[in-house]
Tab-separated table of C-alpha atoms and ligand atoms in Angstrom:
chain	number	residue	atom	x	y	z
O	17	UNK	CA	76.364	157.658	127.773
O	18	UNK	CA	78.518	156.853	124.848
O	19	UNK	CA	79.627	153.271	123.804
O	20	UNK	CA	79.134	149.852	125.404
O	21	UNK	CA	76.180	147.913	124.311
O	22	UNK	CA	73.983	150.837	123.159
O	23	UNK	CA	72.173	150.291	119.829
O	24	UNK	CA	71.500	153.205	117.432
O	25	UNK	CA	69.103	153.031	114.503
O	26	UNK	CA	70.247	155.425	111.809
O	27	UNK	CA	67.621	156.073	109.027
O	28	UNK	CA	69.363	157.541	105.925
O	29	UNK	CA	72.447	155.800	107.068
O	30	UNK	CA	73.818	155.099	103.697
O	31	UNK	CA	73.902	158.866	102.767
O	32	UNK	CA	76.437	161.336	102.968
O	33	UNK	CA	75.937	162.513	106.630
O	34	UNK	CA	74.531	159.093	107.858
O	35	UNK	CA	77.431	157.188	106.731
O	36	UNK	CA	79.789	159.301	108.712
O	37	UNK	CA	77.335	159.167	111.629
O	38	UNK	CA	77.310	155.337	111.498
O	39	UNK	CA	81.009	155.160	111.391
O	40	UNK	CA	81.454	157.514	114.418
O	41	UNK	CA	78.820	155.659	116.535
O	42	UNK	CA	80.728	152.418	115.789
O	43	UNK	CA	83.873	154.144	116.786
O	44	UNK	CA	82.226	154.880	120.137
O	45	UNK	CA	81.197	151.349	120.657
O	46	UNK	CA	77.589	151.397	119.662
O	47	UNK	CA	75.828	148.602	117.553
O	48	UNK	CA	74.295	150.426	114.509
O	49	UNK	CA	71.438	149.366	112.362
O	50	UNK	CA	71.441	151.453	109.218
O	51	UNK	CA	68.103	151.870	107.540
O	52	UNK	CA	68.110	153.167	103.923
O	53	UNK	CA	66.228	152.642	100.659
O	54	UNK	CA	69.277	153.925	98.652
O	55	UNK	CA	67.101	156.677	96.900
O	56	UNK	CA	69.896	159.260	97.151
O	57	UNK	CA	72.508	157.275	99.203
O	58	UNK	CA	74.622	154.369	98.092
O	59	UNK	CA	76.141	151.175	99.364
O	60	UNK	CA	79.438	152.536	98.224
O	61	UNK	CA	79.283	154.927	101.384
O	62	UNK	CA	79.207	152.118	103.750
O	63	UNK	CA	81.038	149.422	101.814
O	64	UNK	CA	84.268	149.879	103.791
O	65	UNK	CA	82.403	149.370	107.123
O	66	UNK	CA	83.524	145.791	108.311
O	67	UNK	CA	82.284	145.803	111.930
O	68	UNK	CA	80.268	143.033	113.183
O	69	UNK	CA	78.270	145.653	115.168
O	70	UNK	CA	77.074	147.041	111.818
O	71	UNK	CA	73.969	146.030	109.907
O	72	UNK	CA	72.458	147.428	106.698
O	73	UNK	CA	68.719	147.008	106.153
O	74	UNK	CA	67.306	147.945	102.898
O	75	UNK	CA	64.173	149.747	104.200
O	76	UNK	CA	61.939	152.465	102.868
O	77	UNK	CA	60.860	154.409	106.051
O	78	UNK	CA	57.637	155.620	104.580
O	79	UNK	CA	56.769	151.953	104.933
O	80	UNK	CA	56.093	150.379	108.375
O	81	UNK	CA	59.308	150.035	110.252
O	82	UNK	CA	59.817	146.912	112.679
O	83	UNK	CA	63.007	146.469	114.793
O	84	UNK	CA	63.111	143.334	116.833
O	85	UNK	CA	66.012	144.207	118.998
O	86	UNK	CA	66.164	146.754	121.794
O	87	UNK	CA	67.136	150.384	120.763
O	88	UNK	CA	68.674	153.256	122.578
O	89	UNK	CA	68.903	156.013	120.075
O	90	UNK	CA	66.987	156.666	116.914
O	91	UNK	CA	68.710	159.147	114.423
O	92	UNK	CA	66.304	160.155	111.792
O	93	UNK	CA	68.242	161.420	108.843
O	94	UNK	CA	66.265	159.936	105.714
O	95	UNK	CA	65.208	162.542	103.302
O	96	UNK	CA	66.320	163.731	100.094
O	97	UNK	CA	68.500	166.809	101.103
O	98	UNK	CA	69.872	168.473	97.906
O	99	UNK	CA	67.675	170.740	95.829
O	100	UNK	CA	68.223	168.706	92.771
O	101	UNK	CA	66.969	165.684	94.834
O	102	UNK	CA	63.990	167.058	96.368
O	103	UNK	CA	62.734	168.828	93.210
O	104	UNK	CA	63.214	165.396	91.297
O	105	UNK	CA	61.251	163.703	94.209
O	106	UNK	CA	58.774	166.294	95.620
O	107	UNK	CA	56.101	163.895	96.758
O	108	UNK	CA	58.534	161.506	98.188
O	109	UNK	CA	60.263	164.272	100.109
O	110	UNK	CA	56.997	165.346	101.609
O	111	UNK	CA	56.065	161.707	102.406
O	112	UNK	CA	59.371	160.892	104.087
O	113	UNK	CA	58.966	164.052	106.235
O	114	UNK	CA	55.510	162.903	107.206
O	115	UNK	CA	55.113	159.217	107.181
O	116	UNK	CA	58.852	158.446	107.481
O	117	UNK	CA	58.999	160.589	110.645
O	118	UNK	CA	55.897	159.006	112.063
O	119	UNK	CA	57.545	155.530	111.727
O	120	UNK	CA	60.772	156.508	113.126
O	121	UNK	CA	58.989	158.456	116.095
O	122	UNK	CA	56.931	155.114	116.433
O	123	UNK	CA	60.147	153.091	116.827
O	124	UNK	CA	61.464	155.473	119.401
O	125	UNK	CA	58.335	155.445	121.447
O	126	UNK	CA	57.788	151.599	121.343
O	127	UNK	CA	61.586	151.133	122.201
O	128	UNK	CA	61.681	153.966	124.649
O	129	UNK	CA	64.682	155.238	122.755
O	130	UNK	CA	65.981	158.807	122.559
O	131	UNK	CA	64.975	160.277	119.029
O	132	UNK	CA	66.937	162.790	117.020
O	133	UNK	CA	65.164	164.363	114.034
O	134	UNK	CA	67.668	165.763	111.330
O	135	UNK	CA	66.018	168.994	110.533
O	136	UNK	CA	67.452	171.846	108.515
O	137	UNK	CA	68.273	175.595	108.420
O	138	UNK	CA	65.858	175.687	105.498
O	139	UNK	CA	63.132	175.798	108.133
O	140	UNK	CA	63.991	179.430	108.528
O	141	UNK	CA	63.370	180.119	104.742
O	142	UNK	CA	64.816	183.332	103.408
O	143	UNK	CA	65.444	184.628	106.817
O	144	UNK	CA	64.551	188.211	107.992
O	145	UNK	CA	66.955	187.836	110.950
O	146	UNK	CA	70.731	187.191	110.815
O	147	UNK	CA	72.333	185.108	112.071
O	148	UNK	CA	69.462	182.789	112.653
O	149	UNK	CA	68.534	182.063	116.221
O	150	UNK	CA	66.265	178.924	117.203
O	151	UNK	CA	63.443	181.318	118.396
O	152	UNK	CA	63.086	182.564	114.934
O	153	UNK	CA	59.950	181.130	113.241
O	154	UNK	CA	61.090	181.538	109.560
O	155	UNK	CA	59.956	182.978	106.325
O	156	UNK	CA	59.055	180.215	104.035
O	157	UNK	CA	57.398	180.134	100.683
O	158	UNK	CA	55.105	176.994	100.965
O	159	UNK	CA	54.253	176.677	97.306
O	160	UNK	CA	57.706	177.462	95.658
O	161	UNK	CA	60.002	174.805	94.525
O	162	UNK	CA	61.713	174.379	97.729
O	163	UNK	CA	58.605	174.370	99.610
O	164	UNK	CA	58.218	170.520	99.565
O	165	UNK	CA	61.607	170.190	101.585
O	166	UNK	CA	61.215	173.125	103.968
O	167	UNK	CA	57.528	172.235	104.777
O	168	UNK	CA	58.289	168.607	105.105
O	169	UNK	CA	61.001	169.564	107.708
O	170	UNK	CA	58.660	171.957	109.414
O	171	UNK	CA	56.046	169.333	109.672
O	172	UNK	CA	58.475	166.830	110.997
O	173	UNK	CA	59.525	169.240	113.722
O	174	UNK	CA	55.856	169.883	114.622
O	175	UNK	CA	55.265	166.197	114.682
O	176	UNK	CA	58.198	165.409	116.947
O	177	UNK	CA	57.233	168.041	119.458
O	178	UNK	CA	53.627	166.599	119.504
O	179	UNK	CA	55.205	163.099	120.114
O	180	UNK	CA	57.220	164.666	122.887
O	181	UNK	CA	54.254	166.644	124.465
O	182	UNK	CA	51.555	164.180	124.007
O	183	UNK	CA	53.257	160.820	124.096
O	184	UNK	CA	56.292	161.632	126.400
O	185	UNK	CA	58.773	160.395	123.788
O	186	UNK	CA	62.328	161.572	124.606
O	187	UNK	CA	62.897	163.603	121.417
O	188	UNK	CA	65.495	166.186	120.001
O	189	UNK	CA	65.673	168.275	116.838
O	190	UNK	CA	68.972	169.419	115.147
O	191	UNK	CA	68.877	172.189	112.583
O	192	UNK	CA	71.746	171.265	110.391
O	193	UNK	CA	73.321	174.058	108.417
O	194	UNK	CA	75.236	173.463	105.175
O	195	UNK	CA	77.639	170.571	105.727
O	196	UNK	CA	80.383	169.281	103.432
O	197	UNK	CA	83.109	166.550	103.483
O	198	UNK	CA	84.141	163.295	101.672
O	199	UNK	CA	81.187	161.465	100.156
O	200	UNK	CA	79.267	164.320	98.945
O	201	UNK	CA	78.062	163.536	95.480
O	202	UNK	CA	79.854	165.536	92.815
O	203	UNK	CA	76.562	166.163	90.966
O	204	UNK	CA	74.058	166.909	93.683
O	205	UNK	CA	74.066	170.581	92.701
O	206	UNK	CA	75.287	171.996	96.102
O	207	UNK	CA	77.735	174.597	96.184
O	208	UNK	CA	80.835	172.808	97.491
O	209	UNK	CA	80.766	169.663	95.575
O	210	UNK	CA	79.862	171.553	92.326
O	211	UNK	CA	82.806	174.068	92.711
O	212	UNK	CA	85.238	171.227	93.725
O	213	UNK	CA	84.205	169.175	90.673
O	214	UNK	CA	84.516	172.326	88.387
O	215	UNK	CA	87.722	173.336	89.775
O	216	UNK	CA	89.371	169.828	89.499
O	217	UNK	CA	88.137	169.461	85.997
O	218	UNK	CA	89.468	172.974	85.140
O	219	UNK	CA	85.979	174.091	84.040
O	220	UNK	CA	84.462	177.561	85.058
O	221	UNK	CA	82.931	177.759	88.447
O	222	UNK	CA	79.256	178.749	88.178
O	223	UNK	CA	78.153	181.043	90.900
O	224	UNK	CA	74.340	181.998	90.887
O	225	UNK	CA	73.434	185.657	90.872
O	226	UNK	CA	76.145	188.112	91.606
O	227	UNK	CA	77.568	185.790	94.231
O	228	UNK	CA	76.949	188.149	97.190
O	229	UNK	CA	74.571	185.798	98.975
O	230	UNK	CA	76.105	184.202	101.943
O	231	UNK	CA	76.408	180.570	103.393
O	232	UNK	CA	78.364	179.011	106.128
O	233	UNK	CA	79.851	175.525	105.884
O	234	UNK	CA	80.480	173.042	108.560
O	235	UNK	CA	82.870	170.174	108.096
O	236	UNK	CA	81.240	166.763	108.553
O	237	UNK	CA	83.354	165.564	111.450
O	238	UNK	CA	82.283	168.670	113.539
O	239	UNK	CA	78.673	168.174	112.532
O	240	UNK	CA	78.499	164.504	113.574
O	241	UNK	CA	80.105	165.322	116.861
O	242	UNK	CA	77.198	167.817	117.425
O	243	UNK	CA	74.553	165.333	116.411
O	244	UNK	CA	75.747	162.808	118.898
O	245	UNK	CA	76.302	165.444	121.682
O	246	UNK	CA	72.640	166.514	121.128
O	247	UNK	CA	71.410	162.934	121.068
O	248	UNK	CA	73.069	162.219	124.398
O	249	UNK	CA	71.768	165.464	125.995
O	250	UNK	CA	68.510	165.835	127.633
O	251	UNK	CA	67.421	168.817	125.268
O	252	UNK	CA	64.105	168.678	123.546
O	253	UNK	CA	63.882	172.139	121.840
O	254	UNK	CA	65.637	172.602	118.491
O	255	UNK	CA	69.476	173.297	118.353
O	256	UNK	CA	71.270	174.847	115.549
O	257	UNK	CA	74.430	172.948	114.415
O	258	UNK	CA	76.697	174.540	111.815
O	259	UNK	CA	79.760	176.598	111.409
O	260	UNK	CA	79.098	180.474	111.882
O	261	UNK	CA	81.977	181.468	109.716
O	262	UNK	CA	80.083	183.244	106.860
O	263	UNK	CA	81.248	183.565	103.234
O	264	UNK	CA	79.784	184.907	100.038
O	265	UNK	CA	79.416	182.392	97.309
O	266	UNK	CA	82.157	184.524	95.322
O	267	UNK	CA	84.560	184.035	98.270
O	268	UNK	CA	83.733	180.429	98.424
O	269	UNK	CA	84.432	179.865	94.767
O	270	UNK	CA	87.781	181.681	95.025
O	271	UNK	CA	88.711	179.674	98.101
O	272	UNK	CA	88.012	176.426	96.217
O	273	UNK	CA	90.256	177.625	93.282
O	274	UNK	CA	92.959	178.377	95.687
O	275	UNK	CA	92.916	175.268	97.631
O	276	UNK	CA	92.762	173.203	94.507
O	277	UNK	CA	95.327	175.123	92.587
O	278	UNK	CA	92.893	175.204	89.634
O	279	UNK	CA	93.315	177.561	86.665
O	280	UNK	CA	89.511	177.790	86.503
O	281	UNK	CA	87.666	181.197	86.505
O	282	UNK	CA	84.413	182.164	87.852
O	283	UNK	CA	81.251	182.737	85.785
O	284	UNK	CA	77.720	183.888	86.881
O	285	UNK	CA	74.459	182.275	86.284
O	286	UNK	CA	70.820	183.324	87.093
O	287	UNK	CA	69.756	183.089	90.722
O	288	UNK	CA	67.407	180.085	91.304
O	289	UNK	CA	63.947	180.825	92.719
O	290	UNK	CA	63.577	181.434	96.429
O	291	UNK	CA	67.424	181.008	96.971
O	292	UNK	CA	68.049	182.508	100.413
O	293	UNK	CA	70.268	185.713	100.557
O	294	UNK	CA	71.847	184.836	103.894
O	295	UNK	CA	72.419	181.775	105.950
O	296	UNK	CA	74.464	181.645	109.111
O	297	UNK	CA	73.748	179.979	112.453
O	298	UNK	CA	73.725	181.438	115.749
O	299	UNK	CA	75.456	178.611	117.719
O	300	UNK	CA	74.938	180.081	121.279
O	301	UNK	CA	72.589	177.321	122.392
O	302	UNK	CA	74.739	174.543	120.965
O	303	UNK	CA	77.742	176.144	122.852
O	304	UNK	CA	75.728	176.590	126.132
O	305	UNK	CA	73.793	173.382	126.221
O	306	UNK	CA	76.290	170.926	124.623
O	307	UNK	CA	79.557	172.552	124.861
O	308	UNK	CA	79.787	172.184	121.188
O	309	UNK	CA	81.468	174.331	118.490
O	310	UNK	CA	83.015	173.522	115.117
O	311	UNK	CA	86.746	173.210	115.069
O	312	UNK	CA	87.533	172.871	111.299
O	313	UNK	CA	88.239	176.033	109.308
O	314	UNK	CA	86.870	176.121	105.649
O	315	UNK	CA	90.246	175.826	103.944
O	316	UNK	CA	91.343	172.913	106.207
O	317	UNK	CA	88.020	171.134	105.696
O	318	UNK	CA	88.156	171.544	101.733
O	319	UNK	CA	91.791	170.041	101.899
O	320	UNK	CA	90.672	167.072	104.000
O	321	UNK	CA	87.770	166.504	101.816
O	322	UNK	CA	89.972	166.421	98.733
O	323	UNK	CA	92.544	164.016	100.629
O	324	UNK	CA	89.957	161.604	101.939
O	325	UNK	CA	87.679	161.392	98.818
O	326	UNK	CA	88.286	158.475	96.449
O	327	UNK	CA	89.739	159.007	93.112
O	328	UNK	CA	87.099	160.205	90.644
O	329	UNK	CA	84.575	160.827	93.613
O	330	UNK	CA	84.937	164.611	93.434
O	331	UNK	CA	84.972	164.927	89.531
O	332	UNK	CA	81.861	162.561	89.405
O	333	UNK	CA	83.798	159.888	87.277
O	334	UNK	CA	82.952	157.138	89.743
O	335	UNK	CA	79.303	158.177	90.432
Y	428	LIG	P1	71.803	162.310	101.403
Y	428	LIG	O1	70.833	162.459	100.270
Y	428	LIG	O2	73.208	161.816	101.133
Y	428	LIG	O3	71.265	161.223	102.682
Y	428	LIG	C1	69.863	161.001	102.766
Y	428	LIG	C2	69.783	159.521	102.858
Y	428	LIG	O4	68.401	159.328	103.114
Y	428	LIG	C3	69.990	158.677	101.565
Y	428	LIG	O5	70.994	157.637	101.870
Y	428	LIG	C4	68.757	158.292	100.996
Y	428	LIG	O6	68.855	157.127	100.314
Y	428	LIG	C5	67.955	158.037	102.230
Y	428	LIG	N1	66.492	157.992	102.197
Y	428	LIG	C6	65.783	159.011	101.450
Y	428	LIG	N2	64.430	158.584	101.444
Y	428	LIG	C7	64.350	157.460	102.234
Y	428	LIG	C8	63.312	156.462	102.649
Y	428	LIG	N3	62.077	156.887	102.470
Y	428	LIG	N4	63.703	155.563	103.329
Y	428	LIG	C9	64.871	155.210	103.655
Y	428	LIG	N5	66.025	156.110	103.369
Y	428	LIG	C10	65.727	157.080	102.653
Y	428	LIG	O7	71.723	163.688	102.236
Y	428	LIG	P2	72.470	164.219	103.339
Y	428	LIG	O8	73.170	165.473	103.030
Y	428	LIG	O9	73.316	163.171	104.185
Y	428	LIG	O10	71.329	164.636	104.589
Y	428	LIG	C11	70.956	163.618	105.572
Y	428	LIG	C12	69.994	164.536	106.439
Y	428	LIG	O11	70.553	165.598	106.860
Y	428	LIG	C13	68.604	165.002	105.766
Y	428	LIG	O12	67.442	164.639	106.462
Y	428	LIG	C14	68.904	166.281	105.365
Y	428	LIG	O13	67.617	167.039	105.306
Y	428	LIG	C15	69.650	166.771	106.576
Y	428	LIG	N6	70.465	168.008	106.342
Y	428	LIG	C16	71.630	167.929	105.565
Y	428	LIG	C17	72.340	169.026	105.317
Y	428	LIG	C18	73.646	169.031	104.563
Y	428	LIG	O14	74.300	170.043	104.305
Y	428	LIG	N7	74.206	167.901	104.116
Y	428	LIG	C19	71.873	170.211	105.738
Y	428	LIG	C20	70.700	170.324	106.418
Y	428	LIG	C21	69.912	169.162	106.753
């Protein structure tokens, strides 16, 4: 179903993941309409896109969204995504998960387009099962500092399934696990950009807690391939997309030091509230339904991130 004459609308298209998705869709011959209010995204992420098939619209998706032209796919990625952002914008995060998702589902319904909700592994909260399968319902603290994000995404998933079941909208839900690559913001507080910035500036790498908590990290090109594969499938139930290779935060910090050749050391800081102890996707469904699996190993992905990032991007000097 790729390519020729298809139109995709990407909310959050000027963000980290959204900008890579826009590029790949253009590469596959889609016309792309990027909606973004630039809250956490930036025009810098899309400035290099020169295609006539690309259009940026400065649009807050919590306001009414109107698209004149026919649409085939609606990718709904708009949402603050890093803890620093959603804790700075708690009400907006809830609003974009609720009203933003209503509006984007409305576009999909009106246009009879396929809809993809960018959900998150955070819907599993601090998981009691490991690795996380899609049929696990989660263990989320609704009133903790992360609750605004986790519950916004859980609500968005419920809304998406309701639109599908009641209104017959052709929907899909991707639960994205930690993803990294060029255009992450150096100061957004997530582990990989923080460690890269610290390592490149020869500052100590700050690991929270004793560093034994685990995460798994997916390179952005793999992730984008998974999003498009899911959007182009007929699947309606949630699908995990992420890299199942699991690392402790301590191992990640050491790997970043190795890859950057930095002389930095690792220091430890107190663990933030409700920081999940483990995070690892079970990607059996993605493999089975989409034939998808990640190809990029952590060290290679980190090297590519460094190579492909603009000068000063990783150290925050151009932020
Ligand atoms: P990002 O902050 O770089 O991108 C989010 C984009 O949404 C930004 O461009 C921002 O300006 C835009 N936005 C926010 N509110 C908006 C609004 N009301 N109207 C229009 N645009 C709005 O974050 P990202 O890492 O690219 O995340 C993209 C999506 O993927 C998010 O929905 C996030 O929850 C999800 N996700 C990302 C990861 C990851 O590791 N990066 C993991 C899980 C889920």
